[in-house]
Coordinates of C-alpha atoms and ligand atoms in Angstrom, one line a residue:
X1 CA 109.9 92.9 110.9
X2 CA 107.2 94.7 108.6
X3 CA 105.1 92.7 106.2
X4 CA 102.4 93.3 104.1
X5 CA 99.0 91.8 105.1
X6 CA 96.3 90.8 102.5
X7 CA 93.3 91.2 104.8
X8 CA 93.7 94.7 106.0
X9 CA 95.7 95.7 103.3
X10 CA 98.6 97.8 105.5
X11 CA 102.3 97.1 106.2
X12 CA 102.2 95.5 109.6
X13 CA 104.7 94.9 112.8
X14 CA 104.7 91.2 113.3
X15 CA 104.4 89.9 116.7
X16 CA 104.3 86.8 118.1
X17 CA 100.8 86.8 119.8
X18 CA 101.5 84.6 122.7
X19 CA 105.0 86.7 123.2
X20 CA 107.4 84.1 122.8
X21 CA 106.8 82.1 119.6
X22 CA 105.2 83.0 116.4
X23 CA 103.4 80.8 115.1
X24 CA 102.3 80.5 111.6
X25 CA 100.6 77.7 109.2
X26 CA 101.6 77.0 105.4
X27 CA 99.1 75.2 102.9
X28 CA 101.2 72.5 102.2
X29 CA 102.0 70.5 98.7
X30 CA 99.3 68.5 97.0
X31 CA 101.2 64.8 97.0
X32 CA 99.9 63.9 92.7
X33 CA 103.2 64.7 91.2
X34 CA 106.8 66.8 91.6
X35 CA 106.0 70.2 93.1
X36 CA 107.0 72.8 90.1
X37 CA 108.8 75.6 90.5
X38 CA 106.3 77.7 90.9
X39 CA 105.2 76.0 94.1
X40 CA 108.7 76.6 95.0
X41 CA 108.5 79.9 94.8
X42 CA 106.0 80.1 97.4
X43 CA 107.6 77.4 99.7
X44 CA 111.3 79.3 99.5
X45 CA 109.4 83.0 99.8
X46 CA 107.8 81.2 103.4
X47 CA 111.5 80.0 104.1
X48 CA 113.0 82.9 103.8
X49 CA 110.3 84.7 105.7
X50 CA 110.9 81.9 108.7
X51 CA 114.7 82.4 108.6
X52 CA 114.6 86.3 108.7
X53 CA 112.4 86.1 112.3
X54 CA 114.7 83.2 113.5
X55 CA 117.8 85.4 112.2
X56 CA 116.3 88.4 114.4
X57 CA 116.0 86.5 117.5
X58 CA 112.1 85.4 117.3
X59 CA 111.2 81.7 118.1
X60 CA 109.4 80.3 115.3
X61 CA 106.9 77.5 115.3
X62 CA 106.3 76.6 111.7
X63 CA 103.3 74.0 110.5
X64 CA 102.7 72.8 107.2
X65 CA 100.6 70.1 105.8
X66 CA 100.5 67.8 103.0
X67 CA 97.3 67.1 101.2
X68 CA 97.2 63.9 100.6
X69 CA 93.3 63.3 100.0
X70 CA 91.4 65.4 97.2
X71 CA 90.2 65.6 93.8
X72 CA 93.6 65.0 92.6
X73 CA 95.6 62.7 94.5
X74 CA 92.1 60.1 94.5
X75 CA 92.5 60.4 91.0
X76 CA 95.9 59.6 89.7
X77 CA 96.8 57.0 92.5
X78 CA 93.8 55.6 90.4
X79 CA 95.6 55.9 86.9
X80 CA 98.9 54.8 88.8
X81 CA 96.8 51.7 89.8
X82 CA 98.3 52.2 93.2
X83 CA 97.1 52.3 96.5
X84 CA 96.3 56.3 97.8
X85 CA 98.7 56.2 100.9
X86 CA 101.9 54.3 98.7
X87 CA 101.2 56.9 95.6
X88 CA 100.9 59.8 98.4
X89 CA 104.0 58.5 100.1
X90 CA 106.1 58.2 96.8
X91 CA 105.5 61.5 96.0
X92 CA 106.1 63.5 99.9
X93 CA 109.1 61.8 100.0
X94 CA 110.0 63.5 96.8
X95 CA 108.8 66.7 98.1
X96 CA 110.7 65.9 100.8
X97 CA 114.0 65.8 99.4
X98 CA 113.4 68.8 96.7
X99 CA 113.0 70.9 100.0
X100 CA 116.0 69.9 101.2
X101 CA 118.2 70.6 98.0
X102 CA 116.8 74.1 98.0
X103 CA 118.1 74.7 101.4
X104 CA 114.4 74.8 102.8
X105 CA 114.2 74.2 106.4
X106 CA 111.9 71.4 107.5
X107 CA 108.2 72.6 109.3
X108 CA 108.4 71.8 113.1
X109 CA 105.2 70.0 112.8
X110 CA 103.7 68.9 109.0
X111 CA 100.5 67.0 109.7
X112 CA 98.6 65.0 106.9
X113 CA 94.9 65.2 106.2
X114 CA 94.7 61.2 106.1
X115 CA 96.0 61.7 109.3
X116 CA 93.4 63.7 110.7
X117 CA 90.2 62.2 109.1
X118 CA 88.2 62.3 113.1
X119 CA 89.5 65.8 113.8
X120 CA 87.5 67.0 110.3
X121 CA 84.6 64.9 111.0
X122 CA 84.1 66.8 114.7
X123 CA 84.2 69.7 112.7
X124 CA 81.6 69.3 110.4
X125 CA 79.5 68.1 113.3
X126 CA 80.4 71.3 115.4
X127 CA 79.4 73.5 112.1
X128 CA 75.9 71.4 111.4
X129 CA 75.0 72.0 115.3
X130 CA 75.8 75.5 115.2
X131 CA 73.7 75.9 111.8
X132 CA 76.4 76.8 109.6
X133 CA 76.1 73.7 107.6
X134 CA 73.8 71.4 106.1
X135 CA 73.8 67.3 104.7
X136 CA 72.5 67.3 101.4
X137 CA 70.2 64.2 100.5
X138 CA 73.3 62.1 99.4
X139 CA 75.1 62.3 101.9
X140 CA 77.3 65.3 101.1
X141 CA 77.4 68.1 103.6
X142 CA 77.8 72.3 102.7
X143 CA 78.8 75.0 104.5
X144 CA 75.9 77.7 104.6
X145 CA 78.3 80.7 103.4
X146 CA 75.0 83.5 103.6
X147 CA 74.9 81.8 107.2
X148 CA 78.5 83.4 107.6
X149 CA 78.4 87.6 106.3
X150 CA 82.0 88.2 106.7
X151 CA 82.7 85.5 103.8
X152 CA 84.5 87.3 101.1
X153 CA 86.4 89.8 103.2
X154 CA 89.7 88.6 102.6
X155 CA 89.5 88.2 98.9
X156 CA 87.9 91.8 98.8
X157 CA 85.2 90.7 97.2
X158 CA 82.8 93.6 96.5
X159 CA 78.9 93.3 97.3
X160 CA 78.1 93.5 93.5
X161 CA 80.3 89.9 93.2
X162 CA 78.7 88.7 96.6
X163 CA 75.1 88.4 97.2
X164 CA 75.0 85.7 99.9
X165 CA 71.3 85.5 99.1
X166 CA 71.3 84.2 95.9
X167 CA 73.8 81.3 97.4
X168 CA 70.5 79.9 98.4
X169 CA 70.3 75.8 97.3
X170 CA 73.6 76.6 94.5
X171 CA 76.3 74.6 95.5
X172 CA 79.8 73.6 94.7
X173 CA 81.3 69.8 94.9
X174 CA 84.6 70.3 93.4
X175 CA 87.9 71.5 95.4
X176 CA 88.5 74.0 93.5
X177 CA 86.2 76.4 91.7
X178 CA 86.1 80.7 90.6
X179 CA 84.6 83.3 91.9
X180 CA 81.5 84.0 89.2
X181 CA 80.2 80.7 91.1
X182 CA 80.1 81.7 94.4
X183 CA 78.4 78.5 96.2
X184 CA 77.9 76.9 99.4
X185 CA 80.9 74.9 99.2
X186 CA 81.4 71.4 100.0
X187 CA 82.7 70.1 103.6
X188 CA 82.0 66.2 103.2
X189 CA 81.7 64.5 100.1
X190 CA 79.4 61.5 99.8
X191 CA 81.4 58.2 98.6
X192 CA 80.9 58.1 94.9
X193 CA 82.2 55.5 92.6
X194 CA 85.2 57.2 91.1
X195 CA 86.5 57.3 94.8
X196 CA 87.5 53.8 94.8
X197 CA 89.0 52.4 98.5
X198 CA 89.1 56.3 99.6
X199 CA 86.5 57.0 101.7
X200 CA 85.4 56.9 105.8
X201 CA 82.4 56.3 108.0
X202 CA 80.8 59.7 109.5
X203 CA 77.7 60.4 110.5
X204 CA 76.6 61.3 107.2
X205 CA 77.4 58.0 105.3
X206 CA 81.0 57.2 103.8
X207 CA 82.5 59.9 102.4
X208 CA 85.7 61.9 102.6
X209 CA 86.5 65.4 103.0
X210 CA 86.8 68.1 101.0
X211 CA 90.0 69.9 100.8
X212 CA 89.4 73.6 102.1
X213 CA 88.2 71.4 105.6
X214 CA 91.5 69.6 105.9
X215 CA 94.0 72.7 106.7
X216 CA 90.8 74.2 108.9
X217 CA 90.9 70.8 111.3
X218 CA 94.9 70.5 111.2
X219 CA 95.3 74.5 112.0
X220 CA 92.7 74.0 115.2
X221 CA 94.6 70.9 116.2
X222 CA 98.2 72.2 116.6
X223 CA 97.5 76.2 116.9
X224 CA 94.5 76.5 118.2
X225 CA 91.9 79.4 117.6
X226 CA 94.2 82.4 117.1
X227 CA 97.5 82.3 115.3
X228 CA 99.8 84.6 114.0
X229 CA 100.2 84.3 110.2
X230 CA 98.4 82.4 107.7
X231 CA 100.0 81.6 104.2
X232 CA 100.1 80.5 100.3
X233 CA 100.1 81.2 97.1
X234 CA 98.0 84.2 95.5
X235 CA 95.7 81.4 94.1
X236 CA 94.8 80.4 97.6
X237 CA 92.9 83.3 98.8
X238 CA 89.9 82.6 97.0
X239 CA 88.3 80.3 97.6
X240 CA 90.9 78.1 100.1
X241 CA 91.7 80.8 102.7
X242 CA 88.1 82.4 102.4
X243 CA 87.1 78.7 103.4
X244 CA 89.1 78.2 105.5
X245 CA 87.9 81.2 107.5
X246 CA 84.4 80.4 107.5
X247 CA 84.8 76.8 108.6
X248 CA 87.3 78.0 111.5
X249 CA 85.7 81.2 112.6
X250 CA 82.3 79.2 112.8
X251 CA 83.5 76.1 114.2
X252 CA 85.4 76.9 117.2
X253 CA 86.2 80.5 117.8
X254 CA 88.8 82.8 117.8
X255 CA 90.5 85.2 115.4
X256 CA 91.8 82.6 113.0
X257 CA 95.2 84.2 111.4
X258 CA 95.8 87.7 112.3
X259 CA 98.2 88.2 109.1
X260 CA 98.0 86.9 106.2
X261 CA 100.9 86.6 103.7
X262 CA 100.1 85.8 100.2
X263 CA 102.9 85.2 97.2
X264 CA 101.9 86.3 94.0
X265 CA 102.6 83.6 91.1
X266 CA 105.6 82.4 89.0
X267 CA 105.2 82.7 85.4
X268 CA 107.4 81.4 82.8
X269 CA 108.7 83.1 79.6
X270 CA 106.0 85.5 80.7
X271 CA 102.8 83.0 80.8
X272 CA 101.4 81.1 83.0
X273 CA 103.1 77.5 83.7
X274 CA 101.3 74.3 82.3
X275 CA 102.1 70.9 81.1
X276 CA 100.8 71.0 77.8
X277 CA 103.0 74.0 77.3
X278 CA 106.2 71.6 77.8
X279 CA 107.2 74.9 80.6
X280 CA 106.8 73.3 83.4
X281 CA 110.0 73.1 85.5
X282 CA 110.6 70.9 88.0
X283 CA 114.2 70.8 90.2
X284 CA 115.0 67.6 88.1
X285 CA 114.4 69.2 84.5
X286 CA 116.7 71.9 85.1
X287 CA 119.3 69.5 86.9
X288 CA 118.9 68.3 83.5
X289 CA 120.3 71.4 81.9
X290 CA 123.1 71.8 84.1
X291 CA 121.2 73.9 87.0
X292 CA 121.6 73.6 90.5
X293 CA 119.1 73.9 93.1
X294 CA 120.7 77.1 94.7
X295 CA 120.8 78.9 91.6
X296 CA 116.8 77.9 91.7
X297 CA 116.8 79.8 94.7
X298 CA 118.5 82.6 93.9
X299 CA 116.0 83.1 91.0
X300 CA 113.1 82.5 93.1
X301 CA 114.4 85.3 95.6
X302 CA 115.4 87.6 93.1
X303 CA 111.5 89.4 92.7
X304 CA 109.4 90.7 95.1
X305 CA 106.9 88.5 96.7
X306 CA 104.2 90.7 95.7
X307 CA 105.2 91.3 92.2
X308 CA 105.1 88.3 89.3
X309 CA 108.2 86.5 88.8
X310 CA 108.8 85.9 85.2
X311 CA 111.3 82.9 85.2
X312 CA 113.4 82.3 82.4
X313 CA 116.6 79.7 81.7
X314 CA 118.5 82.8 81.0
X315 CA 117.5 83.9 84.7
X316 CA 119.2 80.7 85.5
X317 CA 122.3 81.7 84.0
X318 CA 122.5 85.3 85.0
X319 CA 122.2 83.3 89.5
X320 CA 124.5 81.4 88.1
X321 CA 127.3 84.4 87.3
X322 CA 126.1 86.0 90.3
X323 CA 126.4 83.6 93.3
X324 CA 130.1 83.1 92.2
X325 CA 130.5 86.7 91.9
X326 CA 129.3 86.7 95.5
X327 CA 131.2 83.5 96.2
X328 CA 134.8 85.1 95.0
X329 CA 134.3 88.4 97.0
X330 CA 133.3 86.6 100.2
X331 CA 136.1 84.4 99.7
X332 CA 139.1 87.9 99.3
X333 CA 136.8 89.1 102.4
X334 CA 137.9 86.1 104.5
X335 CA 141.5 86.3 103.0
X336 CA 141.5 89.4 104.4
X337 CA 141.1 88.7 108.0
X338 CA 143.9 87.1 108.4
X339 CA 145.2 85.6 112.1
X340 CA 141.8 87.5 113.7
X341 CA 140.0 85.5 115.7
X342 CA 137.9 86.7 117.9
X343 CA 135.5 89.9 117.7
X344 CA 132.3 90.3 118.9
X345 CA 129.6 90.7 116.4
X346 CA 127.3 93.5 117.4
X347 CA 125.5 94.8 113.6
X348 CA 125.2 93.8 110.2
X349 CA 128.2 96.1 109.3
X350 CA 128.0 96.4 105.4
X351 CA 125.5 94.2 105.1
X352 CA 122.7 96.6 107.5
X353 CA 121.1 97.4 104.3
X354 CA 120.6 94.0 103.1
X355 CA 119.2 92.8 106.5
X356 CA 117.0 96.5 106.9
X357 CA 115.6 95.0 103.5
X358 CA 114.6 91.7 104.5
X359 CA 112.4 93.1 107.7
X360 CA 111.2 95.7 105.5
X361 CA 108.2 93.6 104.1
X362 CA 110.5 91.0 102.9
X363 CA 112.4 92.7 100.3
X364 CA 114.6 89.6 98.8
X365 CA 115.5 91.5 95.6
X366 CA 116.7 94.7 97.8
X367 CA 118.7 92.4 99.9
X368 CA 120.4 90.7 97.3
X369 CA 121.5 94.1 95.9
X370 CA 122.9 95.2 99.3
X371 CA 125.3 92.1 99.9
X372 CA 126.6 93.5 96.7
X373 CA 126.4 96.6 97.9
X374 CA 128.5 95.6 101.4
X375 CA 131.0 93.5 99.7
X376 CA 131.8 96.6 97.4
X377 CA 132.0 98.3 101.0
X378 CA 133.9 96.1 102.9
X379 CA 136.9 95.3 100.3
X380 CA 139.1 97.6 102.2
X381 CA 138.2 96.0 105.2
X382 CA 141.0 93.6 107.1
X383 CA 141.7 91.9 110.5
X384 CA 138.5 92.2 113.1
X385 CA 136.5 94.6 110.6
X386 CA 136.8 92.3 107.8
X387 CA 135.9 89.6 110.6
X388 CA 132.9 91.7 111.4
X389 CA 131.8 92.6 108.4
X390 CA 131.6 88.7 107.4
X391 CA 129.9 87.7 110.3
X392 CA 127.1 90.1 109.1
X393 CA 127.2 88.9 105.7
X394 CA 126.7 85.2 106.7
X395 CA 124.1 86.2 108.7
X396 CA 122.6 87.7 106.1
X397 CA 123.2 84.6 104.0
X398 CA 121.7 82.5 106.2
X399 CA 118.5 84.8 106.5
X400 CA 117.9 84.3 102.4
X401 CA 119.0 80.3 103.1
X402 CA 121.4 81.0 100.0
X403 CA 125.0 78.6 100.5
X404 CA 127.3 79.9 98.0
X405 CA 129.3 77.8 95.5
X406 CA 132.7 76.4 96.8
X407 CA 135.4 77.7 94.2
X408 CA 135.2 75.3 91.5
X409 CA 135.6 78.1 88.3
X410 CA 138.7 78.4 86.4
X411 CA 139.6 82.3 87.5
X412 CA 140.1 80.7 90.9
X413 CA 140.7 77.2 90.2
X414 CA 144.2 76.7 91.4
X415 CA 145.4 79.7 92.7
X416 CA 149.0 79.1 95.0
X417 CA 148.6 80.8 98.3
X418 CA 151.7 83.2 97.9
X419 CA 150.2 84.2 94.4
X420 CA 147.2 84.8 96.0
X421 CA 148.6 86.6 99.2
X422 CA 150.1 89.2 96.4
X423 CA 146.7 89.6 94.7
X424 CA 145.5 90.6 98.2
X425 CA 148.7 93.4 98.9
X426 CA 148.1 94.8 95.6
X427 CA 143.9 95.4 95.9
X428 CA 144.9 97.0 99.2
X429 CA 147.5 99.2 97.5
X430 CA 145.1 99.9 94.7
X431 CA 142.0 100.6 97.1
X432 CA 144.7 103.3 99.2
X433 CA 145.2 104.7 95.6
X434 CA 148.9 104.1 95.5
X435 CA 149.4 103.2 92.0
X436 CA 153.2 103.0 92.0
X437 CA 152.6 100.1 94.3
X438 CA 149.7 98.6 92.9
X439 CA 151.6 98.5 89.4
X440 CA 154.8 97.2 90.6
X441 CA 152.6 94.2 92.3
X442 CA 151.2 93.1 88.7
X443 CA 154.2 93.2 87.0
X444 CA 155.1 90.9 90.0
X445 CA 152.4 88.9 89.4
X446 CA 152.5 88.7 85.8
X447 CA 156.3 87.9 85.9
X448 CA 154.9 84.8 87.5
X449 CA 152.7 83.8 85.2
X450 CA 149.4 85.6 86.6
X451 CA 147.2 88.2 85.1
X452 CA 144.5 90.5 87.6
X453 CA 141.3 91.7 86.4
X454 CA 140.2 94.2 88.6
X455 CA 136.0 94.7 89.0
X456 CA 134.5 97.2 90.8
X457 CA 134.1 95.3 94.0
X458 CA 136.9 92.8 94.1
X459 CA 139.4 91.0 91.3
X460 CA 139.3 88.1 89.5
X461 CA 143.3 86.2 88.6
X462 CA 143.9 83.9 85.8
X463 CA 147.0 82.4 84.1
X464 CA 148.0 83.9 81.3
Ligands
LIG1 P1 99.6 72.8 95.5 O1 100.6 71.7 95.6 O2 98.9 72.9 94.2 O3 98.5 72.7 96.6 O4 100.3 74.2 95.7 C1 101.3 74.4 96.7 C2 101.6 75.9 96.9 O5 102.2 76.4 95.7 C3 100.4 76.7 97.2 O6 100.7 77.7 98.2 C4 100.1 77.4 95.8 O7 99.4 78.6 96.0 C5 101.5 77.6 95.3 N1 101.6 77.8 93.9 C6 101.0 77.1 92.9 N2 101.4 77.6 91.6 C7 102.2 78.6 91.9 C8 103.0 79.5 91.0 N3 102.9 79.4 89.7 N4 103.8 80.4 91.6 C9 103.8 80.5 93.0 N5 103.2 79.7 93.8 C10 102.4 78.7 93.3
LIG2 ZN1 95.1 75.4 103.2

């Protein structure tokens, strides 16, 4: 499989660098509230991207946190008047389930930063001995960025944007912040009052820690100094990755990632998502209008990770016509096969295309156009090829986590099994071209009460 990597820039081969298991870390969800789609579209694009190396053979080990101690969460489990860990909880368990109705697979491991509170301390003591960071008189304590010169490199930021000198005594306490205020950037944050019951002994006072440390200390605790891939949202690279690089790189060795995989953002009627705009989905909202999770998915899949993805309700709609468009010519496929049984299953058949696309820098979009493609193939297909050639397609389907909708629409709603074993004779008599046959078999048909639209690649029957 080929992907695109954001640090060097180039297409890459990826390879698991211990030869047996790739292992790759996700920035997790920040616990304050129902992920949004948008988040989704990240955490399906990374599920997708698992399933496709699982789906050609490669052992996965997948880890991905949950941020539950920052800016935000402190701050609304304060508004909720709750505790932080029961407003954190409430809200991963949410996450939790959302996952599951989009067909996400869980992470093998998904650490917390609460969790990990003495593994972030060690690491800000490991970066003040080593001179990469300093305590500021109250107690906070910075990472030294012109102490580090490759900061900025994954971001591309140019030397006119990044002059580590004049870094000197600026500093930024938030989480999050731009890139006209390139600062030393906070690794410990002195208890303050705001913080309520949130905050640990260290050696620096009580505090807690900032949020770029937390994935840097979880990363180092279950992969070590060198992994294979590293990934988020496009909003992550600066300045959460670049962070994130400097603390590990300076801490305790080693490579950090060696790929990065970034996905560029979900808009919404073409603008960017926000509450105040009343546009910001969540899985429940458009449960509310009659959506279902997998036709989410499909629209998340349906763009390029590395283009925008404008989402719209009609987008919604247009999944929803498709995946039973899919669903109806997987299901004449199978009909197809008849008493078959067994076949071995040795390529993708139709459906090559549509898995060539998914290794080729995880073209979602481009595989979702060839199962089209291969079903429009594979309609003349019976007995062991037609076995085959579904095989390959569920393979595919698996790869894009996509589980298509059981017949429930009135063209196939109730369709006898001898009515439909005459459909099937007459689309193989019109696929052979023999239209004496093919036109005796829907007068048949509509003798009997049924009328057969014929599509390009397969037929829909209704009563009438
Ligand atoms: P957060 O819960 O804010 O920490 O974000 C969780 C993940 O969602 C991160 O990888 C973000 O980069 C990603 N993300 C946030 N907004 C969007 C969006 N509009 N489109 C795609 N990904 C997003
Ligand atoms: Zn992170």
């Amino acid at each position: 499989m080929r992907l695109f990597d954001t640090l060097s820039r180039t297409d890459r081969e990826l390879l698991p660098h211990d030869g047996t298991t790739f292992r790759f870390y996700c920035c997790g969800p920040t616990v304050y509230g129902p992920a949004h789609i948008g988040n989704f579209r990240t955490f399906v694009l990374q599920d997708v991207f698992r399933r496709t190396l699982e789906t050609g053979g490669t052992r996965t080990l997948h880890v991905r946190n949950i941020t539950d101690v920052d800016d935000k969460t402190i701050r609304d489990s304060q508004k909720a008047g709750v505790s932080l860990t029961e407003f954190t909880a409430g809200w991963t368990a949410k996450f939790h389930a959302d996952c599951a109705k989009l067909g996400c697979l869980p992470p093998h491991i998904e650490p917390s930063a609460v969790a990990h509170i003495p593994q972030q301390i060690a690491m800000v003591e490991a970066l003040v001995a080593k001179g990469h960071a300093y305590a500021a008189p109250d107690g906070s304590v910075y990472f030294k960025i012109a102490s580090f010169p490759e900061y900025g490199r994954l971001s591309h930021l140019d030397t006119r944007e990044l002059d580590l000198g004049k870094t000197q005594n600026t500093r930024a306490n938030a989480d999050e912040y731009e890139k006209d205020s390139i600062s030393d950037f906070v690794l410990w944050k002195a208890r303050r009052p705001e913080d309520g019951a949130n905050f640990w002994k260290s050696p620096w006072g009580e505090g807690r820690p900032g949020w770029h440390l937390e994935c840097s200390a979880m990363i180092k605790e279950y992969l070590g100094g060198d992994f294979d891939l590293h990934s988020g949202g496009v909003d992550l690279i600066f300045p959460h990755h670049e962070n994130e690089i400097a603390q590990s790189r300076c801490s305790c060795g080693g490579h950090f990632a060696a790929h990065w995989f970034h996905i560029t953002h979900l808009l919404v009627d073409g603008g960017k998502m926000s509450k105040s705009l009343g546009n910001l989905h969540t899985l429940d909202d458009l449960r509310e209008r009659g959506f279902s999770p997998m036709e989410v998915r499909y629209v998340l899949i349906g763009g390029h990770y590395r283009k925008p993805l404008n989402f719209t309700l009609d987008s919604l709609s247009a999944a929803r016509e498709a995946l039973s468009k899919m669903a109806r010519s997987a299901r004449q496929l199978a009909s197809r096969i008849g008493a078959e049984t067994t076949f071995e299953t040795v390529d993708f058949g139709p459906f090559q295309n549509a898995w060539d696309s998914l290794c080729n820098d995880l073209n979602t979009p481009g595989a979702l156009g060839g199962i089209f493609t291969g079903l429009r193939d594979a309609a003349d297909l019976t007995g062991s090829d037609a076995a085959k050639a579904l095989a390959g397609l569920n393979r595919v389907l698996r790869a894009l986590g996509l589980t298509l909708p059981e017949p429930d629409e009135a063209a196939d709603a109730d369709v006898p099994t001898d009515i439909r074993a005459l459909a099937e004779e007459r689309w193989q008599f019109r696929l052979a071209k023999n239209w004496a046959k093919s036109d005796e078999l829907r007068a048949t048909l509509a003798a009997a009460g049924w009328q057969m639209k014929d599509g390009k690649d397969g037929y829909e029957l209704s009563r009438g």
